[in-house]
Coordinates of C-alpha atoms in Angstrom, one line a residue:
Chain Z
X1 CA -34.8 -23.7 15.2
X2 CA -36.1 -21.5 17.9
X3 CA -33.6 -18.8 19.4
X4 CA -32.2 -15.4 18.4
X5 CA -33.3 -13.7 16.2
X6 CA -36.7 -15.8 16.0
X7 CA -37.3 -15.2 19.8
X8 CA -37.8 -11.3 18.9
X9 CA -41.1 -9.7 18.7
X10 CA -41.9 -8.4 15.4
X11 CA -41.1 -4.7 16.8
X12 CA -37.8 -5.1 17.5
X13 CA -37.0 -7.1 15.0
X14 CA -37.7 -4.6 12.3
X15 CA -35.6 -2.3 15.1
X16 CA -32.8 -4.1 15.1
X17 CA -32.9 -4.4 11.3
X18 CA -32.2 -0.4 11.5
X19 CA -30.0 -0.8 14.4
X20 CA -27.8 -3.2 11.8
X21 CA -28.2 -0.2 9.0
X22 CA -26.9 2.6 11.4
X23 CA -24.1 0.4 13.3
X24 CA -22.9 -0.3 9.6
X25 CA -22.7 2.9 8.5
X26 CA -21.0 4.4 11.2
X27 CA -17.2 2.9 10.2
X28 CA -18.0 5.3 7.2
X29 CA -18.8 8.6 9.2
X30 CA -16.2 8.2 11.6
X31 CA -13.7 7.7 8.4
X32 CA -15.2 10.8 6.8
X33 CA -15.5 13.2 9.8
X34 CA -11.5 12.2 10.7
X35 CA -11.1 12.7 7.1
X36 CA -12.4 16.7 7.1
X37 CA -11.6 17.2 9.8
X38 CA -8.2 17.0 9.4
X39 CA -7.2 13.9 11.8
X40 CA -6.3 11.3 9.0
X41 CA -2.4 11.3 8.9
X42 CA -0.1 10.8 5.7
X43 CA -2.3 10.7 2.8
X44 CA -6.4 11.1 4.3
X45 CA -7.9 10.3 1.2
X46 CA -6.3 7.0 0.3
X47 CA -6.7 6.2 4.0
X48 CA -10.1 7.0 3.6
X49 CA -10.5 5.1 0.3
X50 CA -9.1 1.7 1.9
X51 CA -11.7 2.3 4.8
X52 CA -14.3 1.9 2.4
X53 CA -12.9 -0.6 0.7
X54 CA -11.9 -3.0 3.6
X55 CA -15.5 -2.2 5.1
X56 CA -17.1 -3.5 1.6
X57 CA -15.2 -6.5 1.5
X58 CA -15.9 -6.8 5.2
X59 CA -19.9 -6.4 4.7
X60 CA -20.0 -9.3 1.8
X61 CA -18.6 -11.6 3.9
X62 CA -21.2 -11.1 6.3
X63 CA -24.1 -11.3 3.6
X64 CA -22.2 -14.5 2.3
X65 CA -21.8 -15.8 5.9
X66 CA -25.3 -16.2 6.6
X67 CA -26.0 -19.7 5.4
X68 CA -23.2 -21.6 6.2
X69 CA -23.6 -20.5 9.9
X70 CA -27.5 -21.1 9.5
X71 CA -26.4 -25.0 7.9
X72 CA -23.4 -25.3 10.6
X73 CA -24.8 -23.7 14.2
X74 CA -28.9 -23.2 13.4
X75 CA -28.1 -19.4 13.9
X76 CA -30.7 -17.9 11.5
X77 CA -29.7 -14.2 10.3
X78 CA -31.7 -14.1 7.3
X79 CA -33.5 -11.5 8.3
X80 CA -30.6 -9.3 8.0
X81 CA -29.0 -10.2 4.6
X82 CA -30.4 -8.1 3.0
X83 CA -29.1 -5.1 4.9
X84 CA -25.6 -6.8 5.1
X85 CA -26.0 -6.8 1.1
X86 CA -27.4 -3.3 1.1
X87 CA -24.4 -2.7 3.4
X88 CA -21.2 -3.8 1.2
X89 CA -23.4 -2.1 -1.9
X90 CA -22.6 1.4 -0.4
X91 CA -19.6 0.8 0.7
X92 CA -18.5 0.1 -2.5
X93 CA -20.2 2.7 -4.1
X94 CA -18.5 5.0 -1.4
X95 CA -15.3 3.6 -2.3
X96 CA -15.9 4.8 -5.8
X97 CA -17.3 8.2 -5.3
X98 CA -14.4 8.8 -3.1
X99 CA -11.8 7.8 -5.8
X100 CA -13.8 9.6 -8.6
X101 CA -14.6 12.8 -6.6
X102 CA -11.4 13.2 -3.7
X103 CA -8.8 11.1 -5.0
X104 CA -9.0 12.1 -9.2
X105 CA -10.8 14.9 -8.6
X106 CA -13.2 14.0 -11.3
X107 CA -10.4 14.2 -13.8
X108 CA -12.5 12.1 -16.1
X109 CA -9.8 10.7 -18.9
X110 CA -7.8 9.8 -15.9
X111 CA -10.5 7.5 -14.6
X112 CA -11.3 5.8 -17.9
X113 CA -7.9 5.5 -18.6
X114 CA -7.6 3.6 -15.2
X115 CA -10.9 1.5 -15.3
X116 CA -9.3 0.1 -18.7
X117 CA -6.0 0.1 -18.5
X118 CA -5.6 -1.2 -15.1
X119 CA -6.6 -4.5 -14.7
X120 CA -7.1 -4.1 -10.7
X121 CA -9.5 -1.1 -11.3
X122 CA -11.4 -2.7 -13.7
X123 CA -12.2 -5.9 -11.7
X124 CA -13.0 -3.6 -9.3
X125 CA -15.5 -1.7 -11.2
X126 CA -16.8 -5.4 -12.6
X127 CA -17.3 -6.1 -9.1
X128 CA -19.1 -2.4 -8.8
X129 CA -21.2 -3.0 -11.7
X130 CA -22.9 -6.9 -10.9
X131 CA -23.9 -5.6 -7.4
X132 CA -26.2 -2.9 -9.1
X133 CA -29.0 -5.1 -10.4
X134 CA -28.8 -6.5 -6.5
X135 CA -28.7 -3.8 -5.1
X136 CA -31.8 -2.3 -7.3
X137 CA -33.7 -5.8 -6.9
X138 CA -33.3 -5.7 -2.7
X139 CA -37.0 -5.2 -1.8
X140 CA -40.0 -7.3 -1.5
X141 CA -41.4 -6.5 -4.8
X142 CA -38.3 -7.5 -6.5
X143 CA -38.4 -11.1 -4.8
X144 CA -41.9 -11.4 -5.9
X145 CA -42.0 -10.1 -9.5
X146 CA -38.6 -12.4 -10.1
X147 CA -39.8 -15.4 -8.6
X148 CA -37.1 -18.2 -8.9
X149 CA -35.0 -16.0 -11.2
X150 CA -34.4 -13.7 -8.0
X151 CA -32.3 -16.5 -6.6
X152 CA -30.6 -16.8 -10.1
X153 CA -29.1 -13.2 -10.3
X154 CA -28.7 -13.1 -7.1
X155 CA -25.9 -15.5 -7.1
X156 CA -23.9 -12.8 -8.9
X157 CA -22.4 -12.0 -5.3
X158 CA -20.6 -15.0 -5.8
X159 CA -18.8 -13.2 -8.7
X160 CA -18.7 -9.8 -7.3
X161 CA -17.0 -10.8 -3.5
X162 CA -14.5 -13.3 -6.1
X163 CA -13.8 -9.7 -8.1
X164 CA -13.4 -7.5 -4.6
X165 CA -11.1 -9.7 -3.3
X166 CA -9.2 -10.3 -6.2
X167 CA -9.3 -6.4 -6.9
X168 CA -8.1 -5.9 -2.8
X169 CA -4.7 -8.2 -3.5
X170 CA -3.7 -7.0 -7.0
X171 CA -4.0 -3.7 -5.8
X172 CA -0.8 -4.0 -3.3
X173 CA 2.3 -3.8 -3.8
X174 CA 3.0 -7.1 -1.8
X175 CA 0.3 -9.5 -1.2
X176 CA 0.5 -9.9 2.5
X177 CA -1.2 -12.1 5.8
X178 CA -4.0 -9.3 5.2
X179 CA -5.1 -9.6 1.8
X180 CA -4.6 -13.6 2.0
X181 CA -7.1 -13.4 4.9
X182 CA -9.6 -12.3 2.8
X183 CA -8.8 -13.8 0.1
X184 CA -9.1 -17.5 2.1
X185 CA -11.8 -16.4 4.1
X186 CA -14.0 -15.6 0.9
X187 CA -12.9 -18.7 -0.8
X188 CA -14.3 -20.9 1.9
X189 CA -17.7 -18.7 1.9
X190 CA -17.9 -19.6 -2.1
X191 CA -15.8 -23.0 -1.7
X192 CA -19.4 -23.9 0.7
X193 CA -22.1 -23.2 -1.7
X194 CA -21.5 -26.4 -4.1
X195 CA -20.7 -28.4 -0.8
X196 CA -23.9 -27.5 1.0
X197 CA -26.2 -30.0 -0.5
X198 CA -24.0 -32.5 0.8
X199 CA -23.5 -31.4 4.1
X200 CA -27.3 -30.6 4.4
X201 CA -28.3 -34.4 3.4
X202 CA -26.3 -36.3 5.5
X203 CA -27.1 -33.8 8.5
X204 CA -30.8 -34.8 7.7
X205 CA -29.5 -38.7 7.7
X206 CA -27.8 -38.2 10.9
X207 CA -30.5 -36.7 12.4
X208 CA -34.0 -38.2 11.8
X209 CA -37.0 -35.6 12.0
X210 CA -38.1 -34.8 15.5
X211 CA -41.8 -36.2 16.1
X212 CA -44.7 -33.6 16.5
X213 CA -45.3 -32.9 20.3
Chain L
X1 CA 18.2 12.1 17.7
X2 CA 21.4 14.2 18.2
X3 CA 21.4 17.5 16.8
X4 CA 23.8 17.6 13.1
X5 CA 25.5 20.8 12.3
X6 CA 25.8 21.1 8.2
X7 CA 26.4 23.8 6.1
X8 CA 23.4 24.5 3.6
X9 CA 23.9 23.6 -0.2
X10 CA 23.0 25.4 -3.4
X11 CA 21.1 21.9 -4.4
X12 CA 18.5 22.5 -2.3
X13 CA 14.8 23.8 -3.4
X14 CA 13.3 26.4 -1.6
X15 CA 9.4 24.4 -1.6
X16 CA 8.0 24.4 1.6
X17 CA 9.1 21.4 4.2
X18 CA 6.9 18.5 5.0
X19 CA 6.2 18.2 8.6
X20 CA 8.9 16.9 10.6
X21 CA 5.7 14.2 12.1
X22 CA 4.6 13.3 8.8
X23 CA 8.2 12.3 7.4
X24 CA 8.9 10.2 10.4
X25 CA 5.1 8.4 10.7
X26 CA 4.2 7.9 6.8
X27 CA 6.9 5.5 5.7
X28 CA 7.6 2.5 3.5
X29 CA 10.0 0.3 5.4
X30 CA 8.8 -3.3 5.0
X31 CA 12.0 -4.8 7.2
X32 CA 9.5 -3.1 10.1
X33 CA 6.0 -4.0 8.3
X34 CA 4.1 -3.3 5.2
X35 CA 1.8 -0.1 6.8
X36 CA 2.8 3.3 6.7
X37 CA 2.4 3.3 10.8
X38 CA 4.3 0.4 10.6
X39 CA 8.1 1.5 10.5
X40 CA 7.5 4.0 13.3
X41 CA 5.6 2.2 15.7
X42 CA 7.7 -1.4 15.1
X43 CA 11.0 0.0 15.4
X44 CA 11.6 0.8 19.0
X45 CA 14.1 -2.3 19.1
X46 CA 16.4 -1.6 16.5
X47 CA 20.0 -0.3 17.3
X48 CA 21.4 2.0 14.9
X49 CA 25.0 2.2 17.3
X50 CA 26.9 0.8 16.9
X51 CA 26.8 0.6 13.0
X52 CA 29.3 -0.3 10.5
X53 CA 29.3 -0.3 6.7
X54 CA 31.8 -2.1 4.9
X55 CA 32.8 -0.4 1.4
X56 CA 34.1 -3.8 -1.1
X57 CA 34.4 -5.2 -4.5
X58 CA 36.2 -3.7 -7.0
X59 CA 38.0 -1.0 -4.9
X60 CA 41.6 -0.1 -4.6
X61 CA 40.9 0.6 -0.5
X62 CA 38.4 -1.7 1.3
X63 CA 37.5 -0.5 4.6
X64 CA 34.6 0.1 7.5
X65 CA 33.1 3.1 8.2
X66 CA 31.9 3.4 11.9
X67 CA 28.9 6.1 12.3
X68 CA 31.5 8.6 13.5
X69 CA 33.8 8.1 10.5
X70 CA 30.7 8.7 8.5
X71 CA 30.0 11.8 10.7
X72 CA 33.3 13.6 10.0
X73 CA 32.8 14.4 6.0
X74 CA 31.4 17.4 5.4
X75 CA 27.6 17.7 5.9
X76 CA 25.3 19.4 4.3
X77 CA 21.5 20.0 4.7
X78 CA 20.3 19.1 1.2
X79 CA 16.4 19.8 1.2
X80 CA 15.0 17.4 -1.8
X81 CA 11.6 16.5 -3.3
X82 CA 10.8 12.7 -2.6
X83 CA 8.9 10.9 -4.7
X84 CA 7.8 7.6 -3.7
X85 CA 6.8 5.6 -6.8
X86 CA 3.1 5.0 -5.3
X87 CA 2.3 8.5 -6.3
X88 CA 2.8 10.8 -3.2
X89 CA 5.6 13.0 -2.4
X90 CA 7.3 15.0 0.2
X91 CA 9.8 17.5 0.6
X92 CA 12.6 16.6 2.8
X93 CA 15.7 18.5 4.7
X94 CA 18.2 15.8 4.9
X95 CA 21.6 16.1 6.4
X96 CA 24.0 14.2 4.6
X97 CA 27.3 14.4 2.2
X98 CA 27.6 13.5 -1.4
X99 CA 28.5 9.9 -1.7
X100 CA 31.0 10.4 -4.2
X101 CA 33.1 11.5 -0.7
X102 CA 33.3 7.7 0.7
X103 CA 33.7 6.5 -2.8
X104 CA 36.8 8.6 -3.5
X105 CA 38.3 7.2 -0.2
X106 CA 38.2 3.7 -1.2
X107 CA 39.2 4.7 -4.9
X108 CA 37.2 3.0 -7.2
X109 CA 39.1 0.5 -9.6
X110 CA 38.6 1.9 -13.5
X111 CA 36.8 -1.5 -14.1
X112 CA 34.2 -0.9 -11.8
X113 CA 30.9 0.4 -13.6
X114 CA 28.3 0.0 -10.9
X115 CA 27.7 0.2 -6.8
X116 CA 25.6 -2.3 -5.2
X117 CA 23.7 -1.4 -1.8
X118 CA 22.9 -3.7 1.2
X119 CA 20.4 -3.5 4.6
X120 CA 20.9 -4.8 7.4
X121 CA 19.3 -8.1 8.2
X122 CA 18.4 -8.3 12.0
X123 CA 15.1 -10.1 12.4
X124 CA 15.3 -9.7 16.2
X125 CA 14.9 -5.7 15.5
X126 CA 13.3 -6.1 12.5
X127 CA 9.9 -7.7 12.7
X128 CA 9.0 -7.3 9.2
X129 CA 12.3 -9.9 8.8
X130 CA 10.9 -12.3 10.8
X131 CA 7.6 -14.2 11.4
X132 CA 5.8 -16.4 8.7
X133 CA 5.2 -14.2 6.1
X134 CA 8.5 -12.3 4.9
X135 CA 7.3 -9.8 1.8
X136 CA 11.1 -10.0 0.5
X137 CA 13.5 -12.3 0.3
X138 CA 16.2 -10.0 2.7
X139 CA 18.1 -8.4 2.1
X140 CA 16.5 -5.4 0.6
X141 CA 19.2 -4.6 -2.4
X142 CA 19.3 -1.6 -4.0
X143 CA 22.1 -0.3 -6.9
X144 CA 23.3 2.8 -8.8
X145 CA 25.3 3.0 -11.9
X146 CA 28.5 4.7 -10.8
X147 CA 28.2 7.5 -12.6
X148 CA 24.5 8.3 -10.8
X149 CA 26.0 7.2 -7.5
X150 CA 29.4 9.9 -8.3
X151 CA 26.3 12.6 -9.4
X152 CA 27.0 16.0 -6.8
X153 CA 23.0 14.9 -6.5
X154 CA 23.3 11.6 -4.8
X155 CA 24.0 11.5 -1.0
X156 CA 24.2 9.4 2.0
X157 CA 21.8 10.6 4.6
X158 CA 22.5 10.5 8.3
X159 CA 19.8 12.9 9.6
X160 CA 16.9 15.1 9.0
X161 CA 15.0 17.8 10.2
X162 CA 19.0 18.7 11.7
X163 CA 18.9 15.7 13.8
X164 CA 20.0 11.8 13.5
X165 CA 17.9 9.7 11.4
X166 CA 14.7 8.3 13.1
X167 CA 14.8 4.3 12.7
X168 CA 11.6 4.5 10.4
X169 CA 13.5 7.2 8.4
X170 CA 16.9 4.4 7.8
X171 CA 19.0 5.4 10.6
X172 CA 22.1 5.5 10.9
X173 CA 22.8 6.0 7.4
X174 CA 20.9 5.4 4.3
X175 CA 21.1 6.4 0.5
X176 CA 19.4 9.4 -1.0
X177 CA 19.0 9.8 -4.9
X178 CA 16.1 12.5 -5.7
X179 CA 15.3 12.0 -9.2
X180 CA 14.6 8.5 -8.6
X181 CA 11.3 6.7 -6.8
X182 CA 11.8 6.7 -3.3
X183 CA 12.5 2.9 -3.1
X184 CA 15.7 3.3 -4.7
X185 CA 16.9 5.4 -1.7
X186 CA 17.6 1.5 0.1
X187 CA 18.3 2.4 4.2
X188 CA 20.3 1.2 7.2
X189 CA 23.0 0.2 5.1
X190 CA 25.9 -2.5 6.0
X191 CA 27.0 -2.7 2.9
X192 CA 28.1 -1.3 -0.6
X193 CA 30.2 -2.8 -3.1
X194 CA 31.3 -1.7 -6.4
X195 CA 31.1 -4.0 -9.4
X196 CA 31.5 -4.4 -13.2
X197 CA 27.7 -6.1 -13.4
X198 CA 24.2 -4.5 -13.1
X199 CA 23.4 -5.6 -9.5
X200 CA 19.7 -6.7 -8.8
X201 CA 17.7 -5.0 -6.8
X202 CA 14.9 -6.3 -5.0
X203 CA 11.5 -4.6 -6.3
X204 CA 13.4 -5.2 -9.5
X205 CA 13.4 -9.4 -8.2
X206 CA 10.0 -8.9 -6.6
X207 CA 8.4 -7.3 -9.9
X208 CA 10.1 -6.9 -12.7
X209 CA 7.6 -5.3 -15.4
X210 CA 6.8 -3.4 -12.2
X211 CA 10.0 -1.8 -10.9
X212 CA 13.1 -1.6 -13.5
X213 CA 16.4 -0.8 -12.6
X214 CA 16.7 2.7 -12.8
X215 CA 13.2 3.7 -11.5
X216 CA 13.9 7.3 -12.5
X217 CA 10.9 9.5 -11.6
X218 CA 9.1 9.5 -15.1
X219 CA 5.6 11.0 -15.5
X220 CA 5.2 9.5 -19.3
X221 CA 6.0 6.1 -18.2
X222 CA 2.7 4.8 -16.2
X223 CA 3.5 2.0 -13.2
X224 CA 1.4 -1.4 -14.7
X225 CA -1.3 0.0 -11.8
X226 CA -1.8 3.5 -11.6
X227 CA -0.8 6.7 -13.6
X228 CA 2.6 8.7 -12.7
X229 CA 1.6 12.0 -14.0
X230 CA 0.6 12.8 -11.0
X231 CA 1.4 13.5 -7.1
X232 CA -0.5 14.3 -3.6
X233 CA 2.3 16.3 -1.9
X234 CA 2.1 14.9 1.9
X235 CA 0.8 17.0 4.0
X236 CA -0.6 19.4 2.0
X237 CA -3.5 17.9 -0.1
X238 CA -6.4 18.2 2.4
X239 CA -9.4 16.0 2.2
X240 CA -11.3 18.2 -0.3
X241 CA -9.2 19.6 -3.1
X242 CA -7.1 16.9 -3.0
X243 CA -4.1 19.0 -5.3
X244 CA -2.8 16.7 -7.3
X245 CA 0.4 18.1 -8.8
X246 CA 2.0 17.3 -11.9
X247 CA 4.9 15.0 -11.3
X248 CA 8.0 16.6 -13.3
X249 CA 10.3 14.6 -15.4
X250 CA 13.9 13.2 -13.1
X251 CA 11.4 14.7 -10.2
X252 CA 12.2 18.2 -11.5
X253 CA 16.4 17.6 -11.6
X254 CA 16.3 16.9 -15.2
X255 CA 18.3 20.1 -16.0
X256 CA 21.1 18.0 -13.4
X257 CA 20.9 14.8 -14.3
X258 CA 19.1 14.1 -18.2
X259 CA 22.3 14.3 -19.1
X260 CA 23.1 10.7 -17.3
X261 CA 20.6 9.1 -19.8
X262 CA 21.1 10.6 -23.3
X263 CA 20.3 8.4 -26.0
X264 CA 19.0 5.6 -23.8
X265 CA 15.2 4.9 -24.7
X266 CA 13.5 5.7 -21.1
X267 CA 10.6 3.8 -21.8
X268 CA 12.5 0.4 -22.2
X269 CA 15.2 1.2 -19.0
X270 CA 12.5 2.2 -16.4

């Protein structure tokens, strides 16, 4: 399946990988410079806070969006899962630092009284905690030393985009058309993964291999 | 907004205001939308004139009030804390007049024991009221014991800042009780009727272990999701230092109002 991304030469390829790294950051500095600078209305940190949040939840659907649209349109991002992973890691670590550091103030009884006492906060910090080993095992090395058991952990971003969405809707007072969004739109993206051998196979039925030119 | 005249009131703190902008743009009115932007920039449709709120129930004088009847009690600029039960806080200069006033006009009946509160329910305006999702089932209810709604503390509101009340803010005339969450302080109001039954109220309906009845402000009684013991003051707590204040039992009115609650087990009626 020829196209975009493939059709790039190996230069800009790893360019646009950084390109992807710096665009996806820059929700965050934009947040953050509004934020000290004195231009977030109402209450700047909690606005600041969601940012994060809503971009984390944002960035895992991108990382779990890459193979159903490789299985459905041919459109082959693999090449930048791993920074859409890397991605929704910070975030959610930024997310975190900023309710530890600007929003409790590092009032540390505070935040272990909330982390298990609230059940939101502590499916969030669930959610926190399974994308570390990802996170950690995100390089080449990783994929080799693991072999086949890479793939294994890995599927612990099923879990963890499950516990952020969850974490997103029972932190509301109302669960409205927003959270629900997510919350459907991440079901689907998990609902796909025990469907795709299906799909795959009778795709390959449908379509018998093409014949070497 | 038309400019109020009111006399000031010894009920009023001396803390500094919150701005006038972020009062009228950081508000929880879900009949507009569930964002704080929402109320202000969702409410250019709705028509607070005319307005009229009928007083029922068990009352020896039912009658409407027109927003000019409401206009000639006394007013008084009554600058309260607000604490909203999500854990900020503001401090606020209504203009307003206790509501003990309208109830003595319609003279209670001795059987009556509480006062239910209505909102107005006018999708067309409204567009949190209409459209497939609706976050509550309308209208927003809200109710006081009588003896909180008689308190010299409790008021109806028909302006701040010395000025009519914004839309966002509940215009023309909404409820103001300061030792309470802020949700308790139910706006636009078309209705109030006194009765010899707890009313419900509808973050009461919506989430019972959540929201109780009396929702007095209570730092020693945690919400199911996040701690009360504390407060960002609007405004105020920048993006570093973020100050949280101690949130004061009854919002800091205790010495006016514990009195209401003597004996009653606070944890249980929260």
């Amino acid at each position: 399946m020829a196209g975009f991304p493939a059709a790039l030469s190996p230069r800009l390829r790893k360019a646009s990988i950084w390109m992807l790294y710096l665009l996806g950051l820059l929700p965050a500095a934009w947040g953050f410079w509004l934020g000290a600078t004195g231009r977030l209305p109402g209450n700047p940190v909690k606005e600041f806070e969601h940012l994060l949040g809503l971009w984390a939840l944002r960035f895992l659907i991108a990382t779990l969006a890459v193979t159903p649209l490789r299985d459905l349109s041919g459109i082959n991002l693999l090449r930048y899962r791993r920074a859409l992973g890397l991605l929704a890691f910070w975030y959610v670590l930024m997310h975190f630092t900023t309710y530890m550091v600007l929003d409790q103030f590092l009032n540390v009884a505070a935040i272990v009284e909330d982390i298990t006492r609230r059940p939101f906060i502590t499916i969030g910090m669930a959610g926190l905690l399974m994308l570390v080993p990802l996170a950690l095992t995100s390089n080449n090395w990783s994929i080799r030393k693991l072999g086949s058991r890479w793939g294994k952990l890995h599927r612990l971003v099923y879990v963890a985009a499950a516990a952020g969405a969850l974490h997103y809707a029972m932190s509301v007072k109302i669960v409205g058309p927003q959270q629900w969004i997510y919350i459907a739109i991440i079901a689907l993206l998990l609902a796909w993964r025990p469907l795709r051998p299906y799909f795959n196979a009778r795709k390959r039925r449908r379509r018998p291999p093409e014949k070497p030119a | 907004a038309k400019p109020l005249k009111a006399s000031e009131s010894a009920l009023s703190t001396d803390e500094k205001l919150t701005s006038e902008d972020d009062i009228t743009s950081y508000n929880n009115f879900y009949e507009f939308g569930l964002g704080k932007g929402d109320p202000k920039s969702r409410s250019g449709k709705f028509e607070p004139t005319p307005w009229t709120i009928s007083v029922d129930g068990m009352v020896a004088k039912p009658r409407e009030f027109g927003v000019d009847d409401l206009l000639a009690f006394p007013l008084e600029e009554r600058i309260y804390r607000m604490r909203c039960v999500e854990a900020w806080s503001m401090v606020i200069p209504w203009t307003g007049f206790p509501l003990s006033a309208l109830l003595d006009k319609v003279e209670p009946l001795g059987s009556a024991r509480y006062v239910a509160f209505e909102t107005v329910v006018r999708p067309d305006q409204m567009p949190g009221q209409s459209g497939y999702f609706q976050s509550i089932d309308w209208p927003y209810v809200e109710g006081l014991r009588l003896d909180e709604a008689r308190h010299p503390l409790t008021i109806l509101a028909l302006g701040l800042y010395g000025k009519t009340l914004p839309s966002q803010n509940g215009a023309p005339v909404r409820l103001v009780v300061p030792w309470k969450y802020g949700f308790k302080g139910i706006k636009s109001i078309v209705r109030i009727t006194l009765t010899d039954k707890q009313p419900p109220t509808s973050w009461n309906i919506l989430a019972p272990h959540e929201y109780g009845f009396f929702a007095n402000v209570n730092p020693a009684v945690d919400h199911p999701r996040w701690s009360q013991a504390s407060e960002i003051r609007i405004g105020e707590s920048g993006f570093f230092g973020a100050n949280r204040r101690p949130t004061l039992p009854f919002n800091g009115y205790g010495a006016d109002v514990a009195d209401l609650y003597a004996g009653m087990d606070l944890e249980a009626n929260f």
